[in-house]
Amino acid sequence: MARGQFISFEGGEGAGKSTQSRLLCQRLETFGIEALVTREPGGSTGAEEIRTLLVSGQVDRWDPLTEALLHNAARHDHVQRTILPALERGVWVITDRFLDSTLAYQGYGQGVDFNKLNRIGEFAVGAAMPDLTLILDLPVAEGFARTERRAGGVSRYEQMDRAMHERMRQGFLSIAEAKSARCRLIDAALDIDSVHQAVWHSVQERFKIEAKQND
Ligand code: TMP
């Protein structure tokens, strides 16, 4: 059986990653491709427990390097328990955030040294890197306007200052440029369906999926 393909969505707050992950999964299923949607931090029982430690509490709850280690500890469990077993069964995996989020948030946003981040990231992920990364780009103010309209409380990251979020956005833009073989930059300011069409176009092109009639 062929190994599944591994796709990550990345981007700032309110960029629409969860919605687009779901829509992509549904679209793949219409092509007979079994896919699984997962997320970070989280995606396995232990990693979901670590998620609670990361997204709740005071803004300065963690020292930034400790925070990067916690994200990577959760990631290792997610890779071992959820991602690799699914890929080996031939299931495609769509994750809402992965390793690039640590570079963007803890590296560009919170100032953790990139050499350290790359080293701990390698430990956590090994060879399990995404085959395609879709970076949903949105002005920070627009992202916050969207999250404010959502039900539910404000996460620890949403309480961090706007300057951190601006650095993080620029970080994702730099990653998209530096890792252009793996990453595609998508304008997330468009409506949900237009973003989905752009996502689908990138997926079809990357994995050579033939268009169906009326598609
Ligand atoms: P979510 O709300 O998009 O599910 O993600 C929770 C928060 O975790 C989000 O604000 C970004 C943050 N985060 C990091 O800071 N570093 C990471 O490596 C990951 C995966 C998420």
Coordinates of N, CA and C and ligand atoms in Angstrom, one line a residue:
M1 N 0.8 -1.2 0.0 CA 0.0 0.0 0.0 C 0.9 1.3 0.0
A2 N 0.5 2.2 -0.8 CA 1.3 3.5 -0.9 C 1.1 4.3 0.4
R3 N 2.2 4.9 0.9 CA 2.2 5.7 2.0 C 1.2 6.9 1.7
G4 N 0.5 7.4 2.8 CA -0.3 8.6 2.6 C 0.5 9.8 2.4
Q5 N -0.1 10.9 2.0 CA 0.7 12.2 1.9 C 0.4 13.0 3.1
F6 N 1.3 13.9 3.4 CA 1.3 14.6 4.7 C 1.2 16.1 4.3
I7 N 0.1 16.8 4.8 CA -0.1 18.2 4.4 C -0.3 19.0 5.7
S8 N 0.4 20.1 5.8 CA 0.2 21.0 7.0 C -0.4 22.3 6.6
F9 N -1.2 22.9 7.4 CA -1.7 24.3 7.3 C -1.0 25.1 8.3
E10 N -0.6 26.3 7.9 CA 0.1 27.2 8.9 C -0.5 28.6 8.7
G11 N -0.3 29.5 9.7 CA -0.7 30.8 9.6 C -1.1 31.4 11.0
G12 N -1.4 32.7 11.0 CA -1.7 33.3 12.3 C -3.1 33.0 12.8
E13 N -3.4 33.8 13.9 CA -4.8 33.6 14.5 C -5.9 34.0 13.5
G14 N -6.9 33.3 13.4 CA -8.1 33.6 12.6 C -7.9 33.5 11.1
A15 N -6.9 32.8 10.7 CA -6.6 32.7 9.3 C -7.5 31.7 8.6
G16 N -8.2 30.8 9.3 CA -9.1 29.9 8.7 C -8.5 28.5 8.5
K17 N -7.5 28.2 9.3 CA -6.8 26.9 9.1 C -7.8 25.7 9.3
S18 N -8.5 25.7 10.4 CA -9.4 24.6 10.8 C -10.5 24.4 9.7
T19 N -11.1 25.5 9.3 CA -12.1 25.4 8.2 C -11.5 24.8 6.9
Q20 N -10.4 25.3 6.6 CA -9.7 24.9 5.3 C -9.3 23.5 5.4
S21 N -8.8 23.0 6.6 CA -8.4 21.6 6.8 C -9.6 20.7 6.5
R22 N -10.8 21.1 7.1 CA -12.0 20.3 6.9 C -12.4 20.2 5.5
L23 N -12.4 21.4 4.8 CA -12.9 21.4 3.4 C -11.9 20.6 2.5
L24 N -10.6 20.7 2.8 CA -9.7 19.9 2.0 C -9.9 18.4 2.2
C25 N -10.2 18.0 3.5 CA -10.4 16.6 3.8 C -11.7 16.1 3.0
Q26 N -12.7 16.9 3.0 CA -14.0 16.5 2.3 C -13.7 16.4 0.8
R27 N -12.9 17.3 0.2 CA -12.6 17.3 -1.2 C -11.8 16.1 -1.6
L28 N -10.8 15.7 -0.7 CA -10.0 14.6 -1.0 C -10.9 13.3 -1.0
E29 N -11.9 13.3 -0.1 CA -12.7 12.1 0.0 C -13.6 11.9 -1.3
T30 N -13.9 13.0 -1.9 CA -14.7 12.9 -3.2 C -13.8 12.3 -4.3
F31 N -12.5 12.3 -4.1 CA -11.6 11.6 -5.0 C -11.2 10.2 -4.5
G32 N -11.9 9.7 -3.5 CA -11.7 8.4 -3.0 C -10.4 8.3 -2.2
I33 N -9.9 9.5 -1.7 CA -8.7 9.5 -0.9 C -9.1 9.6 0.6
E34 N -8.7 8.6 1.4 CA -9.0 8.7 2.8 C -8.1 9.7 3.5
A35 N -8.6 10.6 4.3 CA -7.8 11.6 4.9 C -8.2 11.8 6.4
L36 N -7.3 12.3 7.2 CA -7.5 12.5 8.6 C -7.1 13.9 8.9
V37 N -8.0 14.6 9.7 CA -7.6 16.0 10.1 C -7.2 16.0 11.5
T38 N -6.0 16.6 11.8 CA -5.5 16.6 13.2 C -5.0 18.0 13.4
R39 N -4.4 18.3 14.6 CA -4.0 19.6 14.9 C -2.9 19.6 15.9
E40 N -2.2 20.8 16.0 CA -1.2 21.0 17.0 C -1.4 22.4 17.6
P41 N -1.0 22.6 18.9 CA -0.6 21.5 19.8 C -1.7 20.6 20.0
G42 N -1.5 19.2 20.0 CA -2.6 18.3 20.2 C -2.4 17.1 19.2
G43 N -3.6 16.5 19.0 CA -3.6 15.4 18.0 C -3.3 14.0 18.5
S44 N -3.0 13.9 19.8 CA -2.9 12.6 20.4 C -3.3 12.8 21.9
T45 N -3.6 11.8 22.6 CA -4.1 12.0 24.0 C -3.1 12.8 24.8
G46 N -1.9 12.4 24.8 CA -0.9 13.2 25.6 C -0.6 14.6 25.1
A47 N -0.6 14.7 23.8 CA -0.3 16.1 23.2 C -1.5 17.0 23.5
E48 N -2.7 16.5 23.6 CA -3.9 17.3 23.9 C -3.7 17.8 25.4
E49 N -3.2 17.0 26.2 CA -3.0 17.4 27.6 C -1.9 18.5 27.7
I50 N -0.8 18.4 26.9 CA 0.2 19.4 26.9 C -0.4 20.7 26.3
R51 N -1.3 20.6 25.3 CA -2.0 21.7 24.7 C -2.6 22.6 25.8
T52 N -3.3 21.9 26.8 CA -4.0 22.7 27.8 C -3.0 23.5 28.6
L53 N -1.8 23.0 28.8 CA -0.7 23.7 29.5 C -0.3 24.9 28.7
L54 N -0.3 24.8 27.4 CA 0.3 25.9 26.6 C -0.7 27.0 26.3
V55 N -2.0 26.6 26.1 CA -2.9 27.7 25.6 C -3.7 28.4 26.7
S56 N -3.5 27.9 28.0 CA -4.3 28.6 29.1 C -3.3 29.2 30.1
G57 N -3.8 30.0 30.9 CA -3.0 30.6 32.0 C -2.4 31.9 31.6
Q58 N -1.5 32.4 32.4 CA -0.9 33.8 32.2 C 0.0 33.8 31.0
V59 N 0.0 35.0 30.4 CA 0.8 35.1 29.1 C 2.3 34.7 29.4
D60 N 2.8 35.1 30.6 CA 4.2 34.8 30.8 C 4.4 33.4 31.6
R61 N 3.4 32.6 31.5 CA 3.5 31.3 32.2 C 4.8 30.5 31.9
W62 N 5.3 30.5 30.7 CA 6.4 29.7 30.3 C 7.6 30.6 29.8
D63 N 8.8 30.2 30.1 CA 9.9 30.8 29.5 C 9.9 30.3 28.0
P64 N 10.2 31.2 27.0 CA 10.0 30.8 25.6 C 10.7 29.5 25.1
L65 N 11.9 29.2 25.6 CA 12.5 28.0 25.2 C 11.8 26.8 25.8
T66 N 11.4 26.9 27.0 CA 10.6 25.8 27.7 C 9.3 25.6 26.8
E67 N 8.7 26.7 26.4 CA 7.5 26.6 25.6 C 7.8 25.9 24.3
A68 N 8.9 26.2 23.7 CA 9.3 25.5 22.4 C 9.5 24.0 22.7
L69 N 10.1 23.7 23.8 CA 10.3 22.3 24.2 C 9.0 21.5 24.4
L70 N 8.0 22.2 25.0 CA 6.7 21.6 25.3 C 6.0 21.4 23.9
H71 N 6.1 22.4 23.0 CA 5.4 22.2 21.7 C 6.1 21.0 21.0
N72 N 7.4 20.8 21.1 CA 8.0 19.7 20.4 C 7.8 18.4 21.1
A73 N 7.6 18.4 22.5 CA 7.3 17.2 23.2 C 5.9 16.7 22.7
A74 N 5.0 17.6 22.7 CA 3.6 17.3 22.2 C 3.7 16.8 20.7
R75 N 4.5 17.5 19.9 CA 4.7 17.1 18.5 C 5.2 15.7 18.3
H76 N 6.2 15.3 19.1 CA 6.8 14.0 19.0 C 5.7 12.9 19.3
D77 N 4.9 13.1 20.3 CA 3.9 12.2 20.6 C 2.8 12.1 19.5
H78 N 2.5 13.3 18.9 CA 1.6 13.4 17.8 C 2.1 12.6 16.6
V79 N 3.4 12.8 16.3 CA 4.0 12.1 15.1 C 4.0 10.6 15.4
Q80 N 4.4 10.2 16.5 CA 4.5 8.8 16.8 C 3.2 8.1 16.9
R81 N 2.2 8.7 17.6 CA 1.0 8.0 17.9 C -0.1 8.2 16.8
T82 N -0.1 9.3 16.1 CA -1.2 9.6 15.2 C -0.7 9.7 13.7
I83 N 0.3 10.6 13.5 CA 0.7 10.9 12.1 C 1.3 9.7 11.4
L84 N 2.4 9.1 11.9 CA 3.1 8.0 11.2 C 2.2 6.8 11.0
P85 N 1.4 6.4 12.1 CA 0.6 5.2 11.9 C -0.4 5.4 10.7
A86 N -1.0 6.6 10.7 CA -2.0 6.9 9.6 C -1.3 6.9 8.2
L87 N -0.2 7.6 8.1 CA 0.5 7.6 6.8 C 0.9 6.2 6.3
E88 N 1.3 5.4 7.3 CA 1.7 4.0 7.0 C 0.5 3.1 6.5
R89 N -0.7 3.5 7.0 CA -1.9 2.8 6.6 C -2.4 3.3 5.2
G90 N -1.7 4.3 4.7 CA -2.1 4.8 3.4 C -3.1 6.0 3.5
V91 N -3.3 6.5 4.7 CA -4.3 7.6 5.0 C -3.5 8.9 4.8
W92 N -4.1 9.9 4.2 CA -3.5 11.2 4.1 C -3.7 11.9 5.4
V93 N -2.7 12.7 5.8 CA -2.9 13.4 7.1 C -2.8 14.9 6.8
I94 N -3.8 15.6 7.3 CA -3.9 17.1 7.2 C -3.8 17.6 8.6
T95 N -2.7 18.3 8.9 CA -2.6 18.9 10.3 C -2.7 20.4 10.3
D96 N -3.5 20.9 11.2 CA -3.7 22.3 11.5 C -2.6 22.7 12.4
R97 N -1.5 23.2 11.8 CA -0.2 23.6 12.4 C 0.7 22.4 12.6
F98 N 2.0 22.7 12.4 CA 3.1 21.8 12.6 C 4.4 22.6 12.9
L99 N 5.5 22.0 12.6 CA 6.8 22.6 13.0 C 7.0 24.1 12.7
D100 N 6.5 24.5 11.5 CA 6.7 25.9 11.2 C 6.1 26.9 12.2
S101 N 5.1 26.4 12.9 CA 4.4 27.3 13.9 C 5.4 27.6 15.0
T102 N 6.3 26.6 15.4 CA 7.3 26.8 16.4 C 8.3 27.9 15.9
L103 N 8.7 27.7 14.7 CA 9.7 28.7 14.1 C 9.1 30.1 14.1
A104 N 7.8 30.2 13.7 CA 7.2 31.5 13.6 C 6.8 32.1 14.9
Y105 N 6.3 31.3 15.8 CA 5.8 31.9 17.1 C 7.0 32.0 18.1
Q106 N 7.7 30.9 18.4 CA 8.7 30.9 19.4 C 10.0 31.5 18.8
G107 N 10.3 31.3 17.5 CA 11.5 31.9 16.9 C 11.3 33.4 16.6
Y108 N 10.6 33.6 15.5 CA 10.4 35.0 15.0 C 9.6 35.8 16.1
G109 N 8.6 35.2 16.7 CA 7.7 36.0 17.6 C 8.3 36.2 19.0
Q110 N 8.9 35.1 19.6 CA 9.3 35.2 21.0 C 10.8 35.2 21.1
G111 N 11.5 35.1 20.0 CA 13.0 35.4 20.0 C 13.9 34.2 20.5
V112 N 13.3 33.0 20.4 CA 14.2 31.8 20.7 C 15.2 31.6 19.6
D113 N 16.4 31.2 19.9 CA 17.4 31.0 18.9 C 17.1 30.0 17.9
F114 N 17.3 30.3 16.6 CA 16.8 29.4 15.5 C 17.6 28.1 15.5
N115 N 18.9 28.1 15.9 CA 19.7 26.9 15.9 C 19.1 25.9 16.9
K116 N 18.8 26.4 18.0 CA 18.2 25.6 19.1 C 16.9 25.0 18.6
L117 N 16.0 25.9 18.0 CA 14.7 25.4 17.5 C 14.9 24.3 16.4
N118 N 15.9 24.5 15.5 CA 16.1 23.5 14.5 C 16.5 22.2 15.1
R119 N 17.4 22.3 16.1 CA 17.9 21.0 16.7 C 16.7 20.3 17.5
I120 N 16.0 21.0 18.3 CA 14.9 20.3 19.0 C 13.8 19.8 18.0
G121 N 13.6 20.6 17.0 CA 12.6 20.2 16.0 C 13.0 18.9 15.3
E122 N 14.3 18.8 15.0 CA 14.7 17.5 14.4 C 14.5 16.3 15.2
F123 N 14.8 16.5 16.5 CA 14.5 15.4 17.5 C 13.0 15.0 17.5
A124 N 12.2 16.0 17.4 CA 10.7 15.8 17.6 C 10.1 15.1 16.3
V125 N 10.6 15.5 15.2 CA 10.0 15.2 13.9 C 10.7 14.1 13.1
G126 N 12.0 14.1 13.2 CA 12.8 13.2 12.4 C 12.5 13.4 10.9
A127 N 12.2 12.3 10.2 CA 12.0 12.5 8.8 C 10.5 12.8 8.4
A128 N 9.7 12.9 9.5 CA 8.3 13.1 9.2 C 7.9 14.5 8.9
M129 N 8.5 15.1 7.8 CA 8.2 16.4 7.4 C 7.0 16.4 6.4
P130 N 6.2 17.5 6.4 CA 5.1 17.5 5.5 C 5.6 17.5 4.0
D131 N 4.8 16.9 3.2 CA 5.0 16.9 1.7 C 4.6 18.2 1.1
L132 N 3.7 18.9 1.8 CA 3.2 20.2 1.3 C 2.7 21.0 2.5
T133 N 3.1 22.3 2.5 CA 2.7 23.2 3.6 C 1.9 24.4 3.0
L134 N 0.7 24.6 3.5 CA -0.1 25.7 2.9 C -0.1 26.8 4.0
I135 N 0.5 27.9 3.7 CA 0.6 29.0 4.7 C -0.5 30.0 4.3
L136 N -1.5 30.2 5.3 CA -2.6 31.1 5.1 C -2.2 32.4 5.6
D137 N -2.1 33.4 4.7 CA -1.6 34.7 5.2 C -2.7 35.7 5.3
L138 N -2.7 36.5 6.4 CA -3.8 37.4 6.7 C -3.2 38.6 7.5
P139 N -3.6 39.8 7.3 CA -3.1 40.9 8.2 C -3.6 40.6 9.6
V140 N -2.7 40.9 10.6 CA -2.9 40.6 12.0 C -4.3 41.1 12.5
A141 N -4.5 42.4 12.1 CA -5.8 43.0 12.6 C -7.0 42.3 12.1
E142 N -7.0 41.8 10.9 CA -8.1 41.1 10.3 C -8.3 39.8 11.0
G143 N -7.2 39.1 11.3 CA -7.2 37.8 12.1 C -7.8 38.0 13.4
F144 N -7.4 39.1 14.1 CA -8.0 39.3 15.5 C -9.5 39.7 15.4
A145 N -9.9 40.4 14.4 CA -11.3 40.8 14.2 C -12.1 39.5 14.1
R146 N -11.5 38.5 13.3 CA -12.3 37.3 13.1 C -12.3 36.5 14.4
T147 N -11.2 36.4 15.2 CA -11.3 35.6 16.4 C -12.2 36.2 17.5
E148 N -12.3 37.6 17.4 CA -13.1 38.2 18.4 C -14.6 37.9 18.2
R149 N -15.0 37.6 16.9 CA -16.3 37.2 16.6 C -16.7 35.8 17.0
R150 N -15.6 35.0 17.3 CA -15.8 33.6 17.6 C -16.3 33.4 19.0
A151 N -17.1 32.3 19.3 CA -17.5 32.0 20.7 C -16.3 31.4 21.4
G152 N -16.3 31.4 22.7 CA -15.2 30.8 23.5 C -14.2 31.9 23.9
G153 N -13.4 31.5 24.9 CA -12.5 32.5 25.5 C -11.3 32.8 24.6
V154 N -10.5 33.7 25.1 CA -9.3 34.1 24.4 C -8.1 33.3 24.9
S155 N -7.3 32.7 23.9 CA -6.2 31.8 24.3 C -5.1 32.7 24.8
R156 N -4.1 32.0 25.5 CA -2.9 32.6 26.0 C -2.2 33.4 24.8
Y157 N -2.1 32.8 23.6 CA -1.4 33.4 22.5 C -2.1 34.6 22.0
E158 N -3.5 34.6 22.1 CA -4.2 35.8 21.6 C -4.0 37.0 22.5
Q159 N -3.6 36.7 23.7 CA -3.3 37.8 24.7 C -1.9 38.4 24.5
M160 N -1.1 37.7 23.7 CA 0.3 38.3 23.5 C 0.2 39.6 22.6
D161 N 1.2 40.4 22.7 CA 1.0 41.8 22.1 C 1.1 41.7 20.6
R162 N 0.5 42.7 20.0 CA 0.3 42.7 18.5 C 1.7 42.7 17.8
A163 N 2.7 43.3 18.5 CA 4.1 43.3 17.8 C 4.6 41.9 17.7
M164 N 4.3 41.0 18.7 CA 4.7 39.6 18.6 C 4.0 39.0 17.4
H165 N 2.7 39.3 17.2 CA 1.9 38.7 16.2 C 2.4 39.2 14.8
E166 N 2.8 40.5 14.7 CA 3.4 41.0 13.4 C 4.7 40.3 13.1
R167 N 5.5 40.1 14.1 CA 6.8 39.4 13.8 C 6.5 38.0 13.3
M168 N 5.6 37.4 14.0 CA 5.2 36.0 13.6 C 4.7 35.9 12.2
R169 N 3.8 36.9 11.8 CA 3.3 36.9 10.4 C 4.5 37.0 9.4
Q170 N 5.4 38.0 9.7 CA 6.6 38.2 8.8 C 7.4 36.9 8.8
G171 N 7.5 36.2 9.9 CA 8.2 34.9 10.0 C 7.6 33.9 9.1
F172 N 6.3 33.8 9.0 CA 5.7 32.8 8.1 C 6.0 33.2 6.7
L173 N 6.0 34.6 6.4 CA 6.3 35.0 5.0 C 7.8 34.6 4.6
S174 N 8.7 34.7 5.6 CA 10.1 34.4 5.4 C 10.2 32.9 5.1
I175 N 9.5 32.1 5.9 CA 9.5 30.6 5.8 C 9.0 30.2 4.4
A176 N 7.9 30.9 4.0 CA 7.3 30.5 2.7 C 8.4 30.8 1.6
E177 N 9.2 31.8 1.7 CA 10.2 32.1 0.7 C 11.3 31.2 0.8
A178 N 11.8 30.9 2.0 CA 13.0 30.1 2.2 C 12.7 28.7 1.9
K179 N 11.5 28.2 2.1 CA 11.2 26.8 1.9 C 10.2 26.6 0.8
S180 N 10.5 27.3 -0.4 CA 9.5 27.4 -1.5 C 9.2 26.0 -2.1
A181 N 10.1 25.0 -2.0 CA 9.8 23.7 -2.6 C 8.6 23.0 -1.9
R182 N 8.6 23.3 -0.5 CA 7.5 22.6 0.3 C 6.3 23.5 0.5
C183 N 6.5 24.8 0.6 CA 5.4 25.7 1.0 C 4.7 26.5 -0.1
R184 N 3.4 26.7 0.1 CA 2.7 27.6 -0.8 C 2.0 28.7 0.0
L185 N 2.1 29.9 -0.4 CA 1.5 31.0 0.3 C 0.1 31.3 -0.3
I186 N -0.9 31.4 0.6 CA -2.3 31.5 0.1 C -2.8 32.8 0.8
D187 N -3.5 33.6 0.0 CA -4.1 34.8 0.5 C -5.4 34.5 1.3
A188 N -5.4 34.6 2.6 CA -6.5 34.1 3.4 C -7.5 35.2 3.7
A189 N -7.3 36.4 3.0 CA -8.3 37.5 3.2 C -9.5 37.3 2.3
L190 N -9.4 36.4 1.3 CA -10.5 36.1 0.4 C -11.6 35.3 1.2
D191 N -12.7 35.1 0.5 CA -13.8 34.4 1.2 C -13.5 32.9 1.2
I192 N -14.2 32.2 2.1 CA -13.8 30.8 2.4 C -13.7 29.9 1.1
D193 N -14.7 30.1 0.2 CA -14.6 29.2 -1.0 C -13.4 29.6 -1.9
S194 N -13.1 30.9 -2.0 CA -12.0 31.2 -2.9 C -10.7 30.7 -2.3
V195 N -10.6 30.8 -0.9 CA -9.3 30.2 -0.3 C -9.3 28.7 -0.5
H196 N -10.4 28.1 -0.4 CA -10.5 26.6 -0.6 C -10.0 26.3 -2.1
Q197 N -10.5 27.1 -3.0 CA -10.1 26.8 -4.4 C -8.6 27.0 -4.6
A198 N -8.0 28.0 -3.9 CA -6.5 28.2 -4.0 C -5.8 27.0 -3.4
V199 N -6.3 26.5 -2.2 CA -5.7 25.4 -1.5 C -5.8 24.2 -2.5
W200 N -7.0 24.0 -3.0 CA -7.2 22.8 -3.9 C -6.3 22.8 -5.1
H201 N -6.1 24.0 -5.7 CA -5.2 24.1 -6.8 C -3.8 23.7 -6.5
S202 N -3.3 24.1 -5.3 CA -2.0 23.8 -4.9 C -1.9 22.3 -4.6
V203 N -2.9 21.7 -4.0 CA -2.9 20.2 -3.7 C -2.9 19.4 -5.0
Q204 N -3.8 19.8 -5.9 CA -3.8 19.1 -7.2 C -2.5 19.1 -7.9
E205 N -1.9 20.3 -7.9 CA -0.7 20.5 -8.7 C 0.5 19.7 -8.0
R206 N 0.5 19.8 -6.7 CA 1.6 19.1 -6.0 C 1.6 17.6 -6.1
F207 N 0.3 17.0 -6.0 CA 0.2 15.6 -6.0 C -0.4 15.0 -7.3
K208 N -0.4 15.9 -8.3 CA -0.8 15.4 -9.7 C -2.2 14.8 -9.6
I209 N -3.2 15.4 -9.0 CA -4.5 14.9 -9.0 C -5.3 15.4 -10.2
E210 N -5.7 14.6 -11.0 CA -6.5 15.0 -12.2 C -7.8 15.7 -11.9
A211 N -8.1 16.8 -12.5 CA -9.5 17.4 -12.3 C -10.5 16.4 -12.8
K212 N -11.7 16.4 -12.1 CA -12.9 15.7 -12.6 C -13.7 16.6 -13.5
Q213 N -14.6 16.1 -14.3 CA -15.5 16.9 -15.0 C -16.3 17.7 -14.0
N214 N -16.6 18.9 -14.2 CA -17.4 19.8 -13.3 C -16.6 20.2 -12.1
D215 N -15.3 19.9 -12.1 CA -14.5 20.2 -10.8 C -14.0 21.6 -10.9
Ligands
TMP1 P1 -4.6 27.1 17.5 O1 -5.4 28.0 18.3 O2 -4.3 27.5 16.1 O3 -5.1 25.6 17.6 O4 -3.1 27.0 18.2 C1 -2.9 27.3 19.5 C2 -1.9 28.3 19.7 O5 -0.6 27.6 19.8 C3 -1.7 29.3 18.6 O6 -2.0 30.6 19.1 C4 -0.3 29.2 18.1 C5 0.4 28.4 19.2 N1 1.5 27.6 18.8 C6 2.8 28.0 19.0 O7 3.1 29.0 19.6 N2 3.8 27.1 18.7 C7 3.6 25.9 18.0 O8 4.6 25.2 17.7 C8 2.2 25.6 17.8 C9 1.9 24.3 17.1 C10 1.2 26.4 18.1

